[in-house]
CSV table of C-alpha atoms and ligand atoms in Angstrom, one decimal:
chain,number,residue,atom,x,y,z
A,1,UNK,CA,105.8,98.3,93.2
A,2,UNK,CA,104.0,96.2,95.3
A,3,UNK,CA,105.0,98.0,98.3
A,4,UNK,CA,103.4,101.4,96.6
A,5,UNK,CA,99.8,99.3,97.1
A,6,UNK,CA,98.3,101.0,100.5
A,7,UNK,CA,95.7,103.9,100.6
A,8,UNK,CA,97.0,107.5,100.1
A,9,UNK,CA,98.0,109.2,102.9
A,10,UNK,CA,94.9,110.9,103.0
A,11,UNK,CA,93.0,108.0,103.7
A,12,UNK,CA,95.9,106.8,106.1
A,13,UNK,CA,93.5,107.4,109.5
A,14,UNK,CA,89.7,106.4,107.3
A,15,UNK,CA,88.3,104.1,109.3
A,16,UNK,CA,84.6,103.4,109.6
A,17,UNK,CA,84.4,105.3,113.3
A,18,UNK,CA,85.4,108.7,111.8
A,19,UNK,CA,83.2,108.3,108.8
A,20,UNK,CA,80.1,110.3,109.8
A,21,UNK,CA,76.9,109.4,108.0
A,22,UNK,CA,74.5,112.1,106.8
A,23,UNK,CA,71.5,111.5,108.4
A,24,UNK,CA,69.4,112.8,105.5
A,25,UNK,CA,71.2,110.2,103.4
A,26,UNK,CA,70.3,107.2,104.8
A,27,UNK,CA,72.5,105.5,102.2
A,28,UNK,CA,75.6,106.6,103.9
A,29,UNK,CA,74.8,104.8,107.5
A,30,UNK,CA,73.4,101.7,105.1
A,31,UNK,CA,77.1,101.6,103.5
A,32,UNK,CA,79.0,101.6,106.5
A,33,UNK,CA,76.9,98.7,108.0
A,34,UNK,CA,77.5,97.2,104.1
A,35,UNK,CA,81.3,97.7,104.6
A,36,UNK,CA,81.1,96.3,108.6
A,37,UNK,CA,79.6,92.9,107.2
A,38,UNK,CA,81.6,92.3,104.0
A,39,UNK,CA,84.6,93.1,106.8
A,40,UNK,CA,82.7,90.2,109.1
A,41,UNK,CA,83.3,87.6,107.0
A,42,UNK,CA,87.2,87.8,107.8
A,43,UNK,CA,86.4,87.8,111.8
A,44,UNK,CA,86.6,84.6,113.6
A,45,UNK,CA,84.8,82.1,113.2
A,46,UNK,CA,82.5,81.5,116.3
A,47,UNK,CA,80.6,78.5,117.7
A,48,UNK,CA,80.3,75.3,117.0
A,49,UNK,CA,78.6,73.0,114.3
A,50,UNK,CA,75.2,74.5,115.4
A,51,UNK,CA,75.8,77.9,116.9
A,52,UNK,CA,77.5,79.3,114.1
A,53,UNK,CA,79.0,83.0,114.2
A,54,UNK,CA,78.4,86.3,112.2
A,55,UNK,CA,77.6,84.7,108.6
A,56,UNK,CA,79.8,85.4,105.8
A,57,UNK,CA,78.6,87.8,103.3
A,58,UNK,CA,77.8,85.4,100.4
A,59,UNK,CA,79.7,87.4,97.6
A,60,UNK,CA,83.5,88.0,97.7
A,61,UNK,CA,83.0,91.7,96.2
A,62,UNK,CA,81.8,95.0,97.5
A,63,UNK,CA,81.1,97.5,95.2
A,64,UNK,CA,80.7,101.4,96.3
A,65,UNK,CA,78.8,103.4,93.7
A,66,UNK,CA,78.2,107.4,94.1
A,67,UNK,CA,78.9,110.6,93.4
A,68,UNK,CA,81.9,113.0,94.5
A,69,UNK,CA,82.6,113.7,97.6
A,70,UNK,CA,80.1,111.1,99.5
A,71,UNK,CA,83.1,109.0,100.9
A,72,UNK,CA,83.9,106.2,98.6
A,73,UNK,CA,87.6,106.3,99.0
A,74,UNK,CA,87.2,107.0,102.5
A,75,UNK,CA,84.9,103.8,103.1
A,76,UNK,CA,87.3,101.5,100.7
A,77,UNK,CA,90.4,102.8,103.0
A,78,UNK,CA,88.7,101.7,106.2
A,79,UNK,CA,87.5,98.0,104.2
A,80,UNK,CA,91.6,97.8,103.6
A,81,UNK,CA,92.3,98.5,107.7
A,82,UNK,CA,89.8,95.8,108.4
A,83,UNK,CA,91.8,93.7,106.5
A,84,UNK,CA,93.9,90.7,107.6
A,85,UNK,CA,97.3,90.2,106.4
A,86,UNK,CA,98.2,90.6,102.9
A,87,UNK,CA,96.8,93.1,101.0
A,88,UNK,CA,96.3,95.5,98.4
A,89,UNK,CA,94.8,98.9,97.7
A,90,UNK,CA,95.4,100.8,94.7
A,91,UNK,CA,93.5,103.2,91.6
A,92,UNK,CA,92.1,100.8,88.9
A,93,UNK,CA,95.3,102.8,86.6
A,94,UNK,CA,97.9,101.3,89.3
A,95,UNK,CA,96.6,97.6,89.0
A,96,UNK,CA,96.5,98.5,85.3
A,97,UNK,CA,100.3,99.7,85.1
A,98,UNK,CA,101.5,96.7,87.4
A,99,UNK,CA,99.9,94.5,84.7
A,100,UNK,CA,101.8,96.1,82.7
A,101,UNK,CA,104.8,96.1,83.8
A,102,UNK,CA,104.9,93.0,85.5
A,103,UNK,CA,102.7,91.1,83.0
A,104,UNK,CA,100.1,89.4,83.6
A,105,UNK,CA,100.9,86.1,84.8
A,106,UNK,CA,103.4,87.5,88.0
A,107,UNK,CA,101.2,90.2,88.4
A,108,UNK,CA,98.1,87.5,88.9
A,109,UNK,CA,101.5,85.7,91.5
A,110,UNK,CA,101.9,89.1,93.3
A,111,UNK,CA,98.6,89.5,93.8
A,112,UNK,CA,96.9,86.0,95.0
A,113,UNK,CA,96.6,84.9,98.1
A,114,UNK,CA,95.9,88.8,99.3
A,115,UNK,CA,92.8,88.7,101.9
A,116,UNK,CA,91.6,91.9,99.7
A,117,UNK,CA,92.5,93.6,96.4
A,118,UNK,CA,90.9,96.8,96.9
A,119,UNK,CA,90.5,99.3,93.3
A,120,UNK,CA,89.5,102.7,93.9
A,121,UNK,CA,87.9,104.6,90.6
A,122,UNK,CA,87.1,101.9,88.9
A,123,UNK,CA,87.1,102.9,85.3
A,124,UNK,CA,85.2,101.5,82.3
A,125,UNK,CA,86.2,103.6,79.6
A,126,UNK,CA,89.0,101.2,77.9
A,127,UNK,CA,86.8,97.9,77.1
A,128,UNK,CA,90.4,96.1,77.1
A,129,UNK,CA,91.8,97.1,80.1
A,130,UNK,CA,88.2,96.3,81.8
A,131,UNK,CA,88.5,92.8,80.6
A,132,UNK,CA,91.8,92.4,81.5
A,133,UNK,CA,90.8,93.3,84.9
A,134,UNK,CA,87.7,90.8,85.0
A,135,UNK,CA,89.9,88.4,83.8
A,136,UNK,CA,92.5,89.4,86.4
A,137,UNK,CA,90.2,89.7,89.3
A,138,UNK,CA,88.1,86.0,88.7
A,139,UNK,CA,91.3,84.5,89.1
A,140,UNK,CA,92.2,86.3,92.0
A,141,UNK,CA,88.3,85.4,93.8
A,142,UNK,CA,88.9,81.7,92.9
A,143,UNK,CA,91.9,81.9,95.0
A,144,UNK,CA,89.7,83.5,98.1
A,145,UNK,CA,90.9,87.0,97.6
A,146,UNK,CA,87.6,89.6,97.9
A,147,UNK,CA,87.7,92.3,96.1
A,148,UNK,CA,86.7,96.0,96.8
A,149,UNK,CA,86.3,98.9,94.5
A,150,UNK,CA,84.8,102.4,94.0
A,151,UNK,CA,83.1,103.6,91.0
A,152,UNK,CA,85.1,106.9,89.0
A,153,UNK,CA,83.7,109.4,87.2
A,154,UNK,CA,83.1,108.9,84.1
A,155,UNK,CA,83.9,112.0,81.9
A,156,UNK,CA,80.3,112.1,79.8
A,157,UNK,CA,78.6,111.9,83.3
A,158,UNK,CA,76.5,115.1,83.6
A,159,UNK,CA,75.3,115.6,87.0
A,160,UNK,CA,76.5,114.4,90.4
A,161,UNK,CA,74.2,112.3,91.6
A,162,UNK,CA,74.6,109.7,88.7
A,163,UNK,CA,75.2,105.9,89.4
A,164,UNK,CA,77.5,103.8,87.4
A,165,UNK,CA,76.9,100.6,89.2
A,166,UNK,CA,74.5,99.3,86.1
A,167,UNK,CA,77.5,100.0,83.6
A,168,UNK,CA,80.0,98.6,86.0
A,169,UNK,CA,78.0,95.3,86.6
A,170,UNK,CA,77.3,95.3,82.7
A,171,UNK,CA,81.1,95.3,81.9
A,172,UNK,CA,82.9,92.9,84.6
A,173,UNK,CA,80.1,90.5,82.7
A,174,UNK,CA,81.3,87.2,84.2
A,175,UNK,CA,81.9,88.5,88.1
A,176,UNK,CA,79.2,90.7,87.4
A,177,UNK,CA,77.1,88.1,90.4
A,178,UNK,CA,79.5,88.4,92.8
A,179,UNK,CA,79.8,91.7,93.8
A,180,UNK,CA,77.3,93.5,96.3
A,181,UNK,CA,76.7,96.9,95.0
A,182,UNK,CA,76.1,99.5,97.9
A,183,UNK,CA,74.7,103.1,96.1
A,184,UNK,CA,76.0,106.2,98.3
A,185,UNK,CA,74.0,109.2,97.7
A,186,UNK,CA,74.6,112.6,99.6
A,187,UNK,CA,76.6,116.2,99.2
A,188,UNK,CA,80.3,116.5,98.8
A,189,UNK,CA,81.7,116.2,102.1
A,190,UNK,CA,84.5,118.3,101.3
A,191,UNK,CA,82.1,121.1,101.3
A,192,UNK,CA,80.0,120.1,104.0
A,193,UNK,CA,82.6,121.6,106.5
A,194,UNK,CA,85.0,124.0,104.5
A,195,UNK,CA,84.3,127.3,102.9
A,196,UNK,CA,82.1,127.5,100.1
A,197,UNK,CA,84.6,128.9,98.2
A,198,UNK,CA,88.5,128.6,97.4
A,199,UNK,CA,90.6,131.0,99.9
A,200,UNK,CA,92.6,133.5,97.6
A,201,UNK,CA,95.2,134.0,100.1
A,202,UNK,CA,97.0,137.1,98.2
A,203,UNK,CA,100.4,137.9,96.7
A,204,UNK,CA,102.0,139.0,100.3
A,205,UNK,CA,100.8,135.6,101.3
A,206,UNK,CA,102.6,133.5,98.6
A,207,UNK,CA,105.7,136.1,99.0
A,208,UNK,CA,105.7,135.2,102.9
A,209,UNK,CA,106.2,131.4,102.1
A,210,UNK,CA,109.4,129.5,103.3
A,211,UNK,CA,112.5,128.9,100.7
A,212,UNK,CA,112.2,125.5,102.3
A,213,UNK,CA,111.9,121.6,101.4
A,214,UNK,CA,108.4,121.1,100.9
A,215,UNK,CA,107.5,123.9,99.9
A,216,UNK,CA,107.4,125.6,96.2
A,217,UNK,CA,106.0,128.4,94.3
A,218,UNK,CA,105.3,128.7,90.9
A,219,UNK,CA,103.8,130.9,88.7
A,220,UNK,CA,100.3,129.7,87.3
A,221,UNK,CA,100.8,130.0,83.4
A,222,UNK,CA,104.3,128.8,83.7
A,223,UNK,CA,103.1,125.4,85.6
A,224,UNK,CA,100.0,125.4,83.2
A,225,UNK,CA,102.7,125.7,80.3
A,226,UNK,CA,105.2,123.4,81.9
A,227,UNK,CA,102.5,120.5,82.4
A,228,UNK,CA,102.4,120.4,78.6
A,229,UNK,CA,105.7,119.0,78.7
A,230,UNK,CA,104.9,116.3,81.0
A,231,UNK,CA,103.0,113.1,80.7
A,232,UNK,CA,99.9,113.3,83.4
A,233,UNK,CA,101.6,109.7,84.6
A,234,UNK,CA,104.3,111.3,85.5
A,235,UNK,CA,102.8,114.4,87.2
A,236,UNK,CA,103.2,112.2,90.6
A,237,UNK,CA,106.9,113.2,90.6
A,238,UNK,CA,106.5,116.6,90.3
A,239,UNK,CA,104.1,116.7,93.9
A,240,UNK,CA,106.8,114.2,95.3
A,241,UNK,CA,107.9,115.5,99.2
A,242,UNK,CA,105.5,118.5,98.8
A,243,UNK,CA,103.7,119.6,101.5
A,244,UNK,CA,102.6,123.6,100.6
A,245,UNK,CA,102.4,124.9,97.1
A,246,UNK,CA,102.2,128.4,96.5
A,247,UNK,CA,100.4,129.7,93.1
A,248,UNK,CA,101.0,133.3,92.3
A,249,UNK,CA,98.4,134.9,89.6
A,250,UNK,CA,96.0,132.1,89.2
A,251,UNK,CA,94.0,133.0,85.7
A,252,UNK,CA,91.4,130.9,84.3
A,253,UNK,CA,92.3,128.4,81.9
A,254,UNK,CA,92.7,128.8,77.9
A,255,UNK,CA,91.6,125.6,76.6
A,256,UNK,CA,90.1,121.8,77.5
A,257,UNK,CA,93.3,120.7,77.4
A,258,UNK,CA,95.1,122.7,79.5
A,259,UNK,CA,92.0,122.3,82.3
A,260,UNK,CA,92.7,119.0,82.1
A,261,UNK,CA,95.8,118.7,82.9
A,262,UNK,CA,95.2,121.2,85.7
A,263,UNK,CA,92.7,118.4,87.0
A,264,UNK,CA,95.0,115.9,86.7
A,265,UNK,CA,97.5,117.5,88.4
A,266,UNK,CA,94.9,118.8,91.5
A,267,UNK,CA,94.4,114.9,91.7
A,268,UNK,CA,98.1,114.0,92.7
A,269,UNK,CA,98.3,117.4,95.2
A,270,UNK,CA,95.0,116.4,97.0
A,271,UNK,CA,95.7,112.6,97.0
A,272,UNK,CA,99.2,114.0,98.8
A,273,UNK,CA,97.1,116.3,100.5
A,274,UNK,CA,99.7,119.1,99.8
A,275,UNK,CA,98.4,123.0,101.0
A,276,UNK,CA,97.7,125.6,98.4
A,277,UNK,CA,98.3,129.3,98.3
A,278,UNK,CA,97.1,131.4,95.6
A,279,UNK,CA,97.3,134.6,94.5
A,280,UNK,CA,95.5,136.6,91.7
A,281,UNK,CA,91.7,134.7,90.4
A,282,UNK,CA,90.2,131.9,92.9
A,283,UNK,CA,91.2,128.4,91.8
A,284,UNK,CA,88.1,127.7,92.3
A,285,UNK,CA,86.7,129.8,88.8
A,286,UNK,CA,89.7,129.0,86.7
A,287,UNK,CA,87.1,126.6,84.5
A,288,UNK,CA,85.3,128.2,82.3
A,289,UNK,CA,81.2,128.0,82.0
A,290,UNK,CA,81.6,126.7,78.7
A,291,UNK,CA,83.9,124.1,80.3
A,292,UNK,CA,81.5,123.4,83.5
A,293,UNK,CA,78.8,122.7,80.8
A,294,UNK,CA,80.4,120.3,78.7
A,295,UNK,CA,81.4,116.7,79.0
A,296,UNK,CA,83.5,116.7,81.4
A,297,UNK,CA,81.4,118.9,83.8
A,298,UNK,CA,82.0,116.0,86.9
A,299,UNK,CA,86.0,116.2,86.8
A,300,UNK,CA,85.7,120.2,87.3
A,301,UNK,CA,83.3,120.0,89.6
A,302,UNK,CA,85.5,117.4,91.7
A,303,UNK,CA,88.5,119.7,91.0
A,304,UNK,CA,87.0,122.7,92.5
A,305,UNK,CA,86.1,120.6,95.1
A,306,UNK,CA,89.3,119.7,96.1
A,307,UNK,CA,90.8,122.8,95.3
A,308,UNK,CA,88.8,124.1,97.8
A,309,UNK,CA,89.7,121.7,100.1
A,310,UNK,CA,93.3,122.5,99.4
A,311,UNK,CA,93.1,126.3,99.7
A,312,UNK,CA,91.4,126.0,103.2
A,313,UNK,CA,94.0,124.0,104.0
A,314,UNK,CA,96.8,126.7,103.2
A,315,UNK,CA,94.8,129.0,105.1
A,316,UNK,CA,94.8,127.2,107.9
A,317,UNK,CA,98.6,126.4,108.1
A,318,UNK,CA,99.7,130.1,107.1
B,401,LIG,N1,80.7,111.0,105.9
B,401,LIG,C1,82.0,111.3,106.1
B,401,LIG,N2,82.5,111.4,107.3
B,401,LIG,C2,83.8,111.8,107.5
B,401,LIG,N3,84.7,112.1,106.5
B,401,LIG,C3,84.2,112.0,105.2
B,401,LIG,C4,82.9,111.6,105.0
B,401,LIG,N4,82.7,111.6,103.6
B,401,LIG,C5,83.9,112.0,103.1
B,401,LIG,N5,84.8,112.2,104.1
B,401,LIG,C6,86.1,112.8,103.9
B,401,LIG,O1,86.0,113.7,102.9
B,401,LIG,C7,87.0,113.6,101.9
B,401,LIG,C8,86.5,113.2,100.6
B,401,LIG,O2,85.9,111.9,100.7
B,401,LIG,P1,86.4,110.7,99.6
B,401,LIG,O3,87.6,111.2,98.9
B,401,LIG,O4,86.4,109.4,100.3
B,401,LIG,O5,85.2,110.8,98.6
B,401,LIG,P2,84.9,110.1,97.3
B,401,LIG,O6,83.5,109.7,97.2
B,401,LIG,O7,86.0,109.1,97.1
B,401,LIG,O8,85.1,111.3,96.3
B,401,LIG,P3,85.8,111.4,94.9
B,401,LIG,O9,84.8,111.3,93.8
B,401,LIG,O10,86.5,112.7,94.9
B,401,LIG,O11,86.8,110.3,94.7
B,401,LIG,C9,88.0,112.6,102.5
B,401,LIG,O12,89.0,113.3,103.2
B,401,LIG,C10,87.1,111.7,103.4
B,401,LIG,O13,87.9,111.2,104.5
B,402,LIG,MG1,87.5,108.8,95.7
């Protein structure tokens, strides 16, 4: 379980070189110099009693708060290569589930002595599971692990550019003064580079694709139907091996529900950065207006973001 703790292979290559700030975000260059010193305090130590080297950041926890898109998993990936030795990078629902399933007290044994816990989407909407991860992480700081995390998005947060560092700060209570909370602001990168919109590659397109491992094609209200029957925890297994998925007659989605499953879903393909290739609506209008203006506005918009991403990528490869 343990050995499931290391970035997605997405992030694999994120380092802080081949992050590129956006010079009309000066928050972006001003995170990557926050991640370079928190990473400092791991280097060397230099000099002597009175020439002392690079100081250590005074607080053992660096917290990245922004919108979609702005690089947060990207900049927590490259903290975990700065790394030394033993460590750990995982969704705040992984560390959750190995508490679970380890319990606490060996999951608090797996964990210490790690140079870095890192937590990616960093979620505050269970007030017990937050606790439980205070509780989890103050032990884990007192052994002289440092702790990274990201924040998620909430699903009442309307708008993109909205911060959740005063709510995260607010519920960690206790550690609250030990983290350094870096605010990213700035566009979704994904779109920065990529199409506007999602590719629609065409029947003959999803026809031409190979009867091959790693490779699949399903019909869009039968997957929509068959996620029904699977728990979202479990939709991991389903993008196992995958590298292109082929979608014939994309429609837009009937109900909340089913969108979010979708969502959930387009999590695990992007975070396995699998290739779509759709036929029939774009996948990037299968959300409703009625659904884009409700509460959970910010996971569509991040869907269609990396659905976008993920149909530009089947372009490319086909
Ligand atoms: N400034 C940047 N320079 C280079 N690559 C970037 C930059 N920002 C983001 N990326 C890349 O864009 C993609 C999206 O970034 P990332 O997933 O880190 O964003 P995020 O803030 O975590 O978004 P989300 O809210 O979706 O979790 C990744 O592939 C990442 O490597
Ligand atoms: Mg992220």
């Amino acid at each position: 379980m343990a050995a499931s703790l290391v970035p997605p292979r997405q992030f694999a290559d994120a380092r802080l070189e081949n992050y590129r700030p956006d010079p009309d975000h000066p928050s972006q260059a001003e995170a990557v110099e926050a991640v370079r010193t928190f990473a400092a305090g791991w280097g060397p130590r230099t000099g002597g009693l009175f020439r002392r080297g690079p100081k250590a950041p005074e607080r053992p926890g660096l917290y990245l708060d922004g919108g979609f898109g702005v690089g947060k998993t990207h900049l927590l990936a490259a903290l975990w290569h700065l790394a030394p030795g033993r460590k750990y990078f995982g969704t705040f629902i992984e560390y959750t589930a190995l508490v679970g399933a380890l319990g606490y007290a060996d999951a608090v044994r797996l964990l210490s002595g790690a140079s870095l816990i890192a937590i990616d989407e960093f979620e505050l909407d269970d007030p017990g599971d937050t606790m439980l991860m205070s509780r989890l992480l103050g032990e884990l700081v007192q052994g002289g692990t440092r702790i990274g995390a990201t924040s998620n998005t909430p699903p009442n947060a309307l708008g993109e550019g909205r911060f959740a560092a005063a709510d995260f700060l607010r519920e960690i209570q206790g550690l609250s003064d030990r983290f350094t909370t870096v605010r990213i602001g700035g566009l979704d990168y994904r779109r920065r580079d990529a199409a506007e919109a999602a590719v629609v590659a065409g029947e003959s397109a999803v026809a031409a694709l190979p009867d091959a491992a790693g490779t699949t094609v399903d019909d869009f209200g039968a997957l929509i139907d068959h996620l029904a029957t699977v728990h979202p925890a479990r939709y991991v297994g389903l993008v196992d091996g995958l590298r292109t998925a082929g979608l014939r007659d994309v429609r837009p989605l009937p109900g909340q529900t089913e969108a979010l499953r979708f969502v959930a879903l387009v999590d695990r393909l992007y975070d396995a950065q699998v290739a779509l290739v759709a036929s029939g609506e774009p996948l990037d209008r299968v959300f409703g207006e009625d659904m884009l203006a409700g509460g959970y506005r910010k996971k569509y918009l991040r869907a269609i973001s990396r659905l976008v991403a993920m149909t530009n990528a089947g372009a490319r490869a086909s």
